[in-house]
PDB file of N, CA and C in Angstrom:
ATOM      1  N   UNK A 148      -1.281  14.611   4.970  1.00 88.00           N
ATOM      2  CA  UNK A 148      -1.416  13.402   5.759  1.00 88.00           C
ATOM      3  C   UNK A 148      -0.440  12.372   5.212  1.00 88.00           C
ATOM      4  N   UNK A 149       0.333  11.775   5.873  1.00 91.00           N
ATOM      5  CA  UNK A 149       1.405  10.984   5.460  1.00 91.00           C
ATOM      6  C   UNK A 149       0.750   9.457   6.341  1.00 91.00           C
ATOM      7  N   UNK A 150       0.792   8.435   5.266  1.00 91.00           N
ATOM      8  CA  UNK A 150       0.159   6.837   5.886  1.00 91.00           C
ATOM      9  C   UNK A 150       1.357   6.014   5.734  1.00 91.00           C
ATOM     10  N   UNK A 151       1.516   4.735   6.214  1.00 92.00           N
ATOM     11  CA  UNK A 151       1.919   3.515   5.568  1.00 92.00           C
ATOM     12  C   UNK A 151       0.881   2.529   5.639  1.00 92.00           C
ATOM     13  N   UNK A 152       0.979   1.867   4.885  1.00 92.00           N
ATOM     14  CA  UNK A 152      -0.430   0.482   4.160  1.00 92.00           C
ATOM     15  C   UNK A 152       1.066  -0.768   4.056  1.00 92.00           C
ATOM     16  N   UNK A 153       0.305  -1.481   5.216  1.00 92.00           N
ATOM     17  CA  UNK A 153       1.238  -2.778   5.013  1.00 92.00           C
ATOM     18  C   UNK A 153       0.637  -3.763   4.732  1.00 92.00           C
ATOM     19  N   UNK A 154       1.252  -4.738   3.883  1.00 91.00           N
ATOM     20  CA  UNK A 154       0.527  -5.698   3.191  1.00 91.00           C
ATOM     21  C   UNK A 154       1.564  -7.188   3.826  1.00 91.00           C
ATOM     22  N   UNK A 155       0.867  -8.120   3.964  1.00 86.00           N
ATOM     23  CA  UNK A 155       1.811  -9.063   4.598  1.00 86.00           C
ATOM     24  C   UNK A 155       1.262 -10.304   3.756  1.00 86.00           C
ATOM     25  N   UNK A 156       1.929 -11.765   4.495  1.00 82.00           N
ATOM     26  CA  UNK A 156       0.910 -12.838   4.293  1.00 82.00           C
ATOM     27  C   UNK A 156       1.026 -13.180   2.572  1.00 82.00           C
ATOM     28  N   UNK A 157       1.935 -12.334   1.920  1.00 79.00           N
ATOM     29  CA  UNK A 157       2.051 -12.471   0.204  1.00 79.00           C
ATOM     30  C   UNK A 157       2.805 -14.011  -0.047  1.00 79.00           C
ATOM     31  N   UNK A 158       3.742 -14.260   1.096  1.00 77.00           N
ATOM     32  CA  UNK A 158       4.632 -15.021   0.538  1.00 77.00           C
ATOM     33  C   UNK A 158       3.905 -16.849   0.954  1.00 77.00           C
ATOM     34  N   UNK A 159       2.124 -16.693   1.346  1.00 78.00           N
ATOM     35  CA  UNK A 159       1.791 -17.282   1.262  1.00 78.00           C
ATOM     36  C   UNK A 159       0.738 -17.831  -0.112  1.00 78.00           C
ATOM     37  N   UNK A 160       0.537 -17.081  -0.697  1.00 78.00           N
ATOM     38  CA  UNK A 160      -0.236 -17.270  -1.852  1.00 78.00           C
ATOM     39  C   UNK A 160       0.730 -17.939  -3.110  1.00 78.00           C
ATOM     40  N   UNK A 161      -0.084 -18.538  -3.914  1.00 79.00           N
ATOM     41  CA  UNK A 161       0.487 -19.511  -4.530  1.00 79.00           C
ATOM     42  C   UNK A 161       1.025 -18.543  -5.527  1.00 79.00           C
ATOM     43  N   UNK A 162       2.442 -18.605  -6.225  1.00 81.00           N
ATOM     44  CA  UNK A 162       2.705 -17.358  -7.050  1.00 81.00           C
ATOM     45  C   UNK A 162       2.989 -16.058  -6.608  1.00 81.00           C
ATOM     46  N   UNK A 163       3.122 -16.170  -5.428  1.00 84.00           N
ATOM     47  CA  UNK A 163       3.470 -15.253  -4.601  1.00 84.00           C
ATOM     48  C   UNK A 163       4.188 -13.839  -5.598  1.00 84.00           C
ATOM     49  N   UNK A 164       5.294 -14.276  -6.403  1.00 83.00           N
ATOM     50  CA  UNK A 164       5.490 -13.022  -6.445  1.00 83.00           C
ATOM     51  C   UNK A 164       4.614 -12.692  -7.574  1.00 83.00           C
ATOM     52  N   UNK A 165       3.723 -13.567  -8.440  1.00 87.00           N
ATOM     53  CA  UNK A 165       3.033 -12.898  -9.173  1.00 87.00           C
ATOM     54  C   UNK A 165       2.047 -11.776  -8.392  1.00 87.00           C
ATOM     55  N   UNK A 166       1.573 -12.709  -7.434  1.00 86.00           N
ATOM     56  CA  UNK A 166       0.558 -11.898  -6.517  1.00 86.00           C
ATOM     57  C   UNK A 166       0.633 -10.108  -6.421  1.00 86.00           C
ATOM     58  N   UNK A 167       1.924 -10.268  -5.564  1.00 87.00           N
ATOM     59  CA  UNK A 167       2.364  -9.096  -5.163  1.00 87.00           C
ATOM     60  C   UNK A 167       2.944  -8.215  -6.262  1.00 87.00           C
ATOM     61  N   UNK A 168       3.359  -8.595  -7.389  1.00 89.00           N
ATOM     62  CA  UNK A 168       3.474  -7.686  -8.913  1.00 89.00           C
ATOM     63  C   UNK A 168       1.925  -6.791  -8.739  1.00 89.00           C
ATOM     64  N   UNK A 169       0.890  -7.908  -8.963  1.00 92.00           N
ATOM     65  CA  UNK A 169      -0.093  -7.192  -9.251  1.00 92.00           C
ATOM     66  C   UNK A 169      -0.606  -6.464  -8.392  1.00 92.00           C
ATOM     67  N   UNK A 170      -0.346  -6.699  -7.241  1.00 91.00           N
ATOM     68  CA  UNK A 170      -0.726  -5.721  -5.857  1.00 91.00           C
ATOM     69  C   UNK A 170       0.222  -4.445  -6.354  1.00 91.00           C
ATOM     70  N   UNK A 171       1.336  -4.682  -6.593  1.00 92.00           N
ATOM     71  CA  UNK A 171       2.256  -3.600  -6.670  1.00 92.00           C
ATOM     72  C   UNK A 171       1.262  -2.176  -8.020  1.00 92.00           C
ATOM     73  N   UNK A 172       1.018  -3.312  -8.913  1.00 95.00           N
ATOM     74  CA  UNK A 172       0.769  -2.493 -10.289  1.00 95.00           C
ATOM     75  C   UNK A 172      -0.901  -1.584  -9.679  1.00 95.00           C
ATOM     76  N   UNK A 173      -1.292  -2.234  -8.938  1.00 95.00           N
ATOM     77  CA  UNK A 173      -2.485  -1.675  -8.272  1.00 95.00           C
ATOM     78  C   UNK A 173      -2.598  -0.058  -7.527  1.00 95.00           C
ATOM     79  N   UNK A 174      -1.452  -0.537  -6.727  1.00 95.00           N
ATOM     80  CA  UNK A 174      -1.258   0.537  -5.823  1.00 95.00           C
ATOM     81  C   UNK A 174      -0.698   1.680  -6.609  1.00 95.00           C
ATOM     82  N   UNK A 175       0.358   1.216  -7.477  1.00 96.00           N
ATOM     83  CA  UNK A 175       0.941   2.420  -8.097  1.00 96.00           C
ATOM     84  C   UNK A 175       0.144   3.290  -9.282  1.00 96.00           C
ATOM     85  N   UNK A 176      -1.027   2.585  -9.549  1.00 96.00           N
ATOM     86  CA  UNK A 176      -2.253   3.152 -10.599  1.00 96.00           C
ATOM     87  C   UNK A 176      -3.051   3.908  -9.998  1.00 96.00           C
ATOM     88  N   UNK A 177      -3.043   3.467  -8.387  1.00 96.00           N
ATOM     89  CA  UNK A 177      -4.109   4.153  -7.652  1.00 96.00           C
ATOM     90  C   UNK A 177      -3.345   5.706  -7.480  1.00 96.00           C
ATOM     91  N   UNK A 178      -2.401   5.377  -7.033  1.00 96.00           N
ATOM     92  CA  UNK A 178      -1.264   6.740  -6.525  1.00 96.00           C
ATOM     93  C   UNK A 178      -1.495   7.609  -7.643  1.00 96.00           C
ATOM     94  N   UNK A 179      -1.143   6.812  -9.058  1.00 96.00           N
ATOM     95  CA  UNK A 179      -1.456   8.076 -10.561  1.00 96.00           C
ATOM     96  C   UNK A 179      -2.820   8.493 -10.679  1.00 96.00           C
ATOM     97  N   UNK A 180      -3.781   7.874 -10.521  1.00 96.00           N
ATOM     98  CA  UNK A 180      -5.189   8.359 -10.450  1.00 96.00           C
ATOM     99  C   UNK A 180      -5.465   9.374  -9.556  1.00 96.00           C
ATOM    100  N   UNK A 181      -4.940   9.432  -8.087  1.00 97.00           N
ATOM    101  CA  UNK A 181      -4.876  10.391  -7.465  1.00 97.00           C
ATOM    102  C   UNK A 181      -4.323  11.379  -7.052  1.00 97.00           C
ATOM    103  N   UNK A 182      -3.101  11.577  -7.761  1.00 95.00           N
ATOM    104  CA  UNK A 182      -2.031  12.776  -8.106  1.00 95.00           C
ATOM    105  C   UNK A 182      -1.438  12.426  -6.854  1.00 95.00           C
ATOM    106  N   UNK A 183      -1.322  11.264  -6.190  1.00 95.00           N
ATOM    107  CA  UNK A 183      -0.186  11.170  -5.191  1.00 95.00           C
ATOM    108  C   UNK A 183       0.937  10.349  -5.035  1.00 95.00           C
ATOM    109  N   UNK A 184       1.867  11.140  -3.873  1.00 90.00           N
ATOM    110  CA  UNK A 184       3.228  10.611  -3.901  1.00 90.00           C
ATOM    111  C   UNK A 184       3.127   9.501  -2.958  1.00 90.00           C
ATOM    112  N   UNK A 185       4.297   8.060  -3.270  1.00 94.00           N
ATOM    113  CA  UNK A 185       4.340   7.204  -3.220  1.00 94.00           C
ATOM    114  C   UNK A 185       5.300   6.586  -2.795  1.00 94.00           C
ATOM    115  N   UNK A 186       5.993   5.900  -1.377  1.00 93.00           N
ATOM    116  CA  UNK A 186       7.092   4.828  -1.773  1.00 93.00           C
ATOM    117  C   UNK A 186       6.862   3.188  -1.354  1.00 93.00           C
ATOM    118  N   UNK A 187       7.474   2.414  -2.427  1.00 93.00           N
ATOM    119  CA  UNK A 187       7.212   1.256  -1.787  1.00 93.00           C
ATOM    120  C   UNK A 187       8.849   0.846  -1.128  1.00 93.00           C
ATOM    121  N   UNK A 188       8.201  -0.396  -0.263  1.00 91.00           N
ATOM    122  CA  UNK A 188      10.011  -0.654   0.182  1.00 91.00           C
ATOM    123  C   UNK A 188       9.230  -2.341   1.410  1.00 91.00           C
ATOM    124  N   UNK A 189       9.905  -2.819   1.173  1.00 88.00           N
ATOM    125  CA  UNK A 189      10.094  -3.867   2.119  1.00 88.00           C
ATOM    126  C   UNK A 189      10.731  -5.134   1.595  1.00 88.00           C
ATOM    127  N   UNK A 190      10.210  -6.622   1.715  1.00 81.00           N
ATOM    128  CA  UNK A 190      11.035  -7.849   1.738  1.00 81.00           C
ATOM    129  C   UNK A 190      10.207  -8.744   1.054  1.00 81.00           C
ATOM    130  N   UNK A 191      10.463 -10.288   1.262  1.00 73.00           N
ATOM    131  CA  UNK A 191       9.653 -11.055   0.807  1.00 73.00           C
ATOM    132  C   UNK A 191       8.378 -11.337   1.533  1.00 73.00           C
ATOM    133  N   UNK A 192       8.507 -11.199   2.665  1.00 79.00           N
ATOM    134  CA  UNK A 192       7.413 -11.307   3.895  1.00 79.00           C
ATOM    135  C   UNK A 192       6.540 -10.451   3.736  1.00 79.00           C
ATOM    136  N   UNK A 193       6.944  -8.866   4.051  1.00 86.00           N
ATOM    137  CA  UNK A 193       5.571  -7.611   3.487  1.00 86.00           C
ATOM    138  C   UNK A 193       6.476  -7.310   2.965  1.00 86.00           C
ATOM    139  N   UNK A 194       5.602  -5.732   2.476  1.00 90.00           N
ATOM    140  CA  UNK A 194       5.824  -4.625   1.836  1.00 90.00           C
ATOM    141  C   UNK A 194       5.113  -3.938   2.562  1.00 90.00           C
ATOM    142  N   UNK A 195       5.776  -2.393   2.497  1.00 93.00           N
ATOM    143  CA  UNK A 195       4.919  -1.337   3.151  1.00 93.00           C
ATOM    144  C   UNK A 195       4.619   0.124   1.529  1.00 93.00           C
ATOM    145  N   UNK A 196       3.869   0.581   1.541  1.00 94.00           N
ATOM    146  CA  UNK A 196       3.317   1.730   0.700  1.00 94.00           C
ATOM    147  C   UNK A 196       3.293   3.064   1.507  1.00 94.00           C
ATOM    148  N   UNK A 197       4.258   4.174   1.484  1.00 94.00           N
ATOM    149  CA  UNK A 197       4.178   5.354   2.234  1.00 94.00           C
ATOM    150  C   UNK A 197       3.608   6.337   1.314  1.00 94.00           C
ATOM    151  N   UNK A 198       2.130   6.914   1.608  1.00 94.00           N
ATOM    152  CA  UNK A 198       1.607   7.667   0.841  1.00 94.00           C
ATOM    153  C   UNK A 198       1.568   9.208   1.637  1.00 94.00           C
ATOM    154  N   UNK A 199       2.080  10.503   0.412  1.00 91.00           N
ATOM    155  CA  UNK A 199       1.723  11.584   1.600  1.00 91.00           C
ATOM    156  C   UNK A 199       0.949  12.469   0.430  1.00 91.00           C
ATOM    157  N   UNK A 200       0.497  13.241   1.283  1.00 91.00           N
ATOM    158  CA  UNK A 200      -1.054  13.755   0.537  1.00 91.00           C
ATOM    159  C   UNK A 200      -1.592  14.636   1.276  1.00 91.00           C
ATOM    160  N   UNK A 201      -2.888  15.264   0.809  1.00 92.00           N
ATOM    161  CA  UNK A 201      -4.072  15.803   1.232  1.00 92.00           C
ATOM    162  C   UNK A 201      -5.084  14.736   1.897  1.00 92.00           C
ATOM    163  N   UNK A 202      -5.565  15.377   3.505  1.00 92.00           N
ATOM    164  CA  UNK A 202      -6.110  14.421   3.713  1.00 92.00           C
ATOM    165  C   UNK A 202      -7.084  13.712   3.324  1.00 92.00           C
ATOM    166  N   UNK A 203      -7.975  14.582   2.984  1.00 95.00           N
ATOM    167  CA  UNK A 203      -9.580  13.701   1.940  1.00 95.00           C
ATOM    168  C   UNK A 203      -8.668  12.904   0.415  1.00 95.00           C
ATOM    169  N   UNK A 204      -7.779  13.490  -0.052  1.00 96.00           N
ATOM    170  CA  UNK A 204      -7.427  12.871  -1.374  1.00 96.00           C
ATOM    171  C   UNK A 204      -6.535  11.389  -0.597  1.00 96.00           C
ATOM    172  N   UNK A 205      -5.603  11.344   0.589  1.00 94.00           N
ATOM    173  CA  UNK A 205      -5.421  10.116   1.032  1.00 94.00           C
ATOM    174  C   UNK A 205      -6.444   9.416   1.573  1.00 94.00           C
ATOM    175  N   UNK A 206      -7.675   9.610   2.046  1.00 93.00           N
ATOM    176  CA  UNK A 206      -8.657   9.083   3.026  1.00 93.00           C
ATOM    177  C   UNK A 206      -9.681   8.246   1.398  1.00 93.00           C
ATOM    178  N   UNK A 207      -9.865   9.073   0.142  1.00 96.00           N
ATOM    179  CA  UNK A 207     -10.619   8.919  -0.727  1.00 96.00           C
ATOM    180  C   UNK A 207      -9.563   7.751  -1.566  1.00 96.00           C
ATOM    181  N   UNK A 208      -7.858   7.636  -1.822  1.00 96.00           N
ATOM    182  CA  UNK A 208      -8.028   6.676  -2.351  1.00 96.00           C
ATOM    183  C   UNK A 208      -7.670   5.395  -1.611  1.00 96.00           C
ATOM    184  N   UNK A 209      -7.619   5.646   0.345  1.00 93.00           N
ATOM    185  CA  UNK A 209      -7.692   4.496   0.517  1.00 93.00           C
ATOM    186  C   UNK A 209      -8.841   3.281   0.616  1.00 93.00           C
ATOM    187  N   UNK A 210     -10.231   4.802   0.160  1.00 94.00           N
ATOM    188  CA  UNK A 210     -11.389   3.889   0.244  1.00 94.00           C
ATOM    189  C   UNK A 210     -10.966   3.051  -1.401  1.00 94.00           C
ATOM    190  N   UNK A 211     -10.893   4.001  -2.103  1.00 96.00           N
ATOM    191  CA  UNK A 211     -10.602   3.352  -3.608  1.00 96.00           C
ATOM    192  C   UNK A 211      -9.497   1.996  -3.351  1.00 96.00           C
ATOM    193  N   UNK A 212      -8.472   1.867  -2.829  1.00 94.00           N
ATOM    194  CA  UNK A 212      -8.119   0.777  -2.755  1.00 94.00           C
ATOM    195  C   UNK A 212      -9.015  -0.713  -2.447  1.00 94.00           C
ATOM    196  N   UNK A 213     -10.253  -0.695  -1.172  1.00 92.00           N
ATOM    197  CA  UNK A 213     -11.107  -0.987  -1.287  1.00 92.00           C
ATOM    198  C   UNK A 213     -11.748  -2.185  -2.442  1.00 92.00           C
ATOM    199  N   UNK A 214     -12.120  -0.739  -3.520  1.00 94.00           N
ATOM    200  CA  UNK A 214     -12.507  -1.219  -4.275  1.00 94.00           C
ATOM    201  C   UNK A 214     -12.025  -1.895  -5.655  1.00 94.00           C
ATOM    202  N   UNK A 215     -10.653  -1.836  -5.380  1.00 94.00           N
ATOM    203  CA  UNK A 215     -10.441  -2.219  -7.026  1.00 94.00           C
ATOM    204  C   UNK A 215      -9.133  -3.597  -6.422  1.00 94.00           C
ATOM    205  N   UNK A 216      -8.740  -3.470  -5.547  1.00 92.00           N
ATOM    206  CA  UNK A 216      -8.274  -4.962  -4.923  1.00 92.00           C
ATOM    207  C   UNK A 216      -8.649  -5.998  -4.932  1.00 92.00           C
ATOM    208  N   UNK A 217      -9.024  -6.781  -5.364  1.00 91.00           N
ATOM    209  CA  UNK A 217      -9.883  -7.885  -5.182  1.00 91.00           C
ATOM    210  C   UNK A 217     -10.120  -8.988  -4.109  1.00 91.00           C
ATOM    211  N   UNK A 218     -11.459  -9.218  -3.608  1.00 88.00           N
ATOM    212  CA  UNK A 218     -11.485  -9.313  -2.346  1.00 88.00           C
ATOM    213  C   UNK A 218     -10.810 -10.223  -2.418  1.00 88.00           C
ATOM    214  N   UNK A 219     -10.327 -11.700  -2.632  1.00 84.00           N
ATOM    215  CA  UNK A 219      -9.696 -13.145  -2.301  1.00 84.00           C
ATOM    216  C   UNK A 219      -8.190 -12.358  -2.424  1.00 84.00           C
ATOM    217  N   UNK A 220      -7.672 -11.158  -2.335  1.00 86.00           N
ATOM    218  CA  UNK A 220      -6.619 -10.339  -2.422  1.00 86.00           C
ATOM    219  C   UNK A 220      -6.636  -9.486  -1.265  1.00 86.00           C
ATOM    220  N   UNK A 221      -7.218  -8.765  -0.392  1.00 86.00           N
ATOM    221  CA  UNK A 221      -7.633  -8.047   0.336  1.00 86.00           C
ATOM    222  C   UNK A 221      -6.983  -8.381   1.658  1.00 86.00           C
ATOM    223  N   UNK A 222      -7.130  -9.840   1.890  1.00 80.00           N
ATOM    224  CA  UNK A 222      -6.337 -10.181   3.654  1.00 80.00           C
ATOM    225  C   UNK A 222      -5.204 -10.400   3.361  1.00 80.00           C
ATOM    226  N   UNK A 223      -4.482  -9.807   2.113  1.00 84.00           N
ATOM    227  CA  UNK A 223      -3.147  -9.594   2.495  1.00 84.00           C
ATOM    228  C   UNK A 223      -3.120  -8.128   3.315  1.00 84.00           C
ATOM    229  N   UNK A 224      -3.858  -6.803   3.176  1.00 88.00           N
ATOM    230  CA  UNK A 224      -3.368  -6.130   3.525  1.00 88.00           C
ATOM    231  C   UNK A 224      -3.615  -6.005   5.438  1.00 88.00           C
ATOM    232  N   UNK A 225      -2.411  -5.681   5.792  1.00 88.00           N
ATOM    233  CA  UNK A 225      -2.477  -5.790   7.536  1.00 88.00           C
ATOM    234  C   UNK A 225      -2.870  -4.827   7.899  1.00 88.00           C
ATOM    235  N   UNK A 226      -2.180  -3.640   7.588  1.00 88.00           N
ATOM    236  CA  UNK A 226      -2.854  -2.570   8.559  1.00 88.00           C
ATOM    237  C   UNK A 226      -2.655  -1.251   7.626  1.00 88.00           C
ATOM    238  N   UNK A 227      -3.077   0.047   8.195  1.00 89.00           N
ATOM    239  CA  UNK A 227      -2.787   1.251   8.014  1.00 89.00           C
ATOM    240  C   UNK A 227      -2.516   1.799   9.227  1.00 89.00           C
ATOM    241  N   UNK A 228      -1.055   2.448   8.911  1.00 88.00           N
ATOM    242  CA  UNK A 228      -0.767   3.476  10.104  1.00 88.00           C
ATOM    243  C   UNK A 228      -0.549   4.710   9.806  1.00 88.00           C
ATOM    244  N   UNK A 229      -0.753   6.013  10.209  1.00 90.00           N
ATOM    245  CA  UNK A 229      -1.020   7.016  10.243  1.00 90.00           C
ATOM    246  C   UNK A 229       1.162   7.868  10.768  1.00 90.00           C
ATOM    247  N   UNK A 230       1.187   8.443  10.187  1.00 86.00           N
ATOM    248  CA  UNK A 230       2.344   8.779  10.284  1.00 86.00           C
ATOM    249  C   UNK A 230       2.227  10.026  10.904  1.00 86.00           C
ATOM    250  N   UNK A 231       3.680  10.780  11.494  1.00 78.00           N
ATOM    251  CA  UNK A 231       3.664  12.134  12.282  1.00 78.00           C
ATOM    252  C   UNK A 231       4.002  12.872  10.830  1.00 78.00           C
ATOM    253  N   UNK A 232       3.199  13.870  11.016  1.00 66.00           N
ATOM    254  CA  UNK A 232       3.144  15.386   9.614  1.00 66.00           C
ATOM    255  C   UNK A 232       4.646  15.355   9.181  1.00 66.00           C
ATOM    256  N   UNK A 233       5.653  15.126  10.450  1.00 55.00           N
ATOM    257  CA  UNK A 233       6.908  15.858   9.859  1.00 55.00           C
ATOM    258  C   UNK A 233       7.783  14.433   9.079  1.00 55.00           C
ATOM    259  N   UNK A 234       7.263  13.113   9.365  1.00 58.00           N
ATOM    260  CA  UNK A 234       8.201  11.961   8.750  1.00 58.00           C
ATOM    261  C   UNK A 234       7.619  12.101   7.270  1.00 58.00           C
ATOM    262  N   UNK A 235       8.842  12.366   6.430  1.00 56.00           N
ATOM    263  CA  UNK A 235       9.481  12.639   5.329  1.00 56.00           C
ATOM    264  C   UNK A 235       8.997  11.611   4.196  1.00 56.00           C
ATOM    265  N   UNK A 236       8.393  11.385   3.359  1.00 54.00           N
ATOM    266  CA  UNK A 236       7.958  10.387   2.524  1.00 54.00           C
ATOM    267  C   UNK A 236       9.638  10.030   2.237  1.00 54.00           C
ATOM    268  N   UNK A 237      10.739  10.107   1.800  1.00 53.00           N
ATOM    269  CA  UNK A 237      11.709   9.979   1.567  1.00 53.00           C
ATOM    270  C   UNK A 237      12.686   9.226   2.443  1.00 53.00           C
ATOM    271  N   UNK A 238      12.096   9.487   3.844  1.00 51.00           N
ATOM    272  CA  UNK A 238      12.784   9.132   5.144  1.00 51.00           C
ATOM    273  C   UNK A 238      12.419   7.312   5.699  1.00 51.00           C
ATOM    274  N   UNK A 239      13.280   6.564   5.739  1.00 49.00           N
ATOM    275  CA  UNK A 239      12.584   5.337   6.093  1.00 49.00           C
ATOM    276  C   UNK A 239      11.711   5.395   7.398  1.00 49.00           C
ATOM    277  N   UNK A 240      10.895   4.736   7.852  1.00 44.00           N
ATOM    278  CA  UNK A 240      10.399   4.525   8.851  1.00 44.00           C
ATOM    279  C   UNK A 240      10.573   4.321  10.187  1.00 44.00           C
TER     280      UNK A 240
END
């Protein structure tokens, strides 16, 4: 199962790029906890996270994201979209 997790709305928080460091250090702990592959890539506005995986092991740590985000952190993230099997974790979007 291949996702993207977009996170927006960062470059409104005070410290912005501290913010999004720690969003960053989040996501990429979650990815090592769950033996999955990872890219980040975007601007000052969002960032997007392309995760590809097994589907219960992507479905299980996007509940885990969930939980270890912290909620007054949380409405940064916008959406999850679901990618086609064959787009390439490697391949931009």
């Amino acid at each position: 199962m291949n996702i993207s997790l977009v996170f927006g709305f960062i470059e409104e928080f005070h410290n912005s790029q501290n913010v999004k460091n720690f969003i960053l250090k989040i996501l990429d702990n979650a990815l090592m906890q769950h033996s999955l592959k990872g890219r980040f890539y975007g601007d000052d506005k969002e960032f997007f996270l392309q995760v590809c995986g097994e589907e219960s092991v992507v479905l299980e740590f996007s509940d885990y994201l969930s939980k270890v985000i912290p909620l007054s952190l949380q409405w940064g993230f916008k959406e999850m979209r679901v990618l086609e099997d064959n787009q390439s974790i490697n391949k931009p979007l």
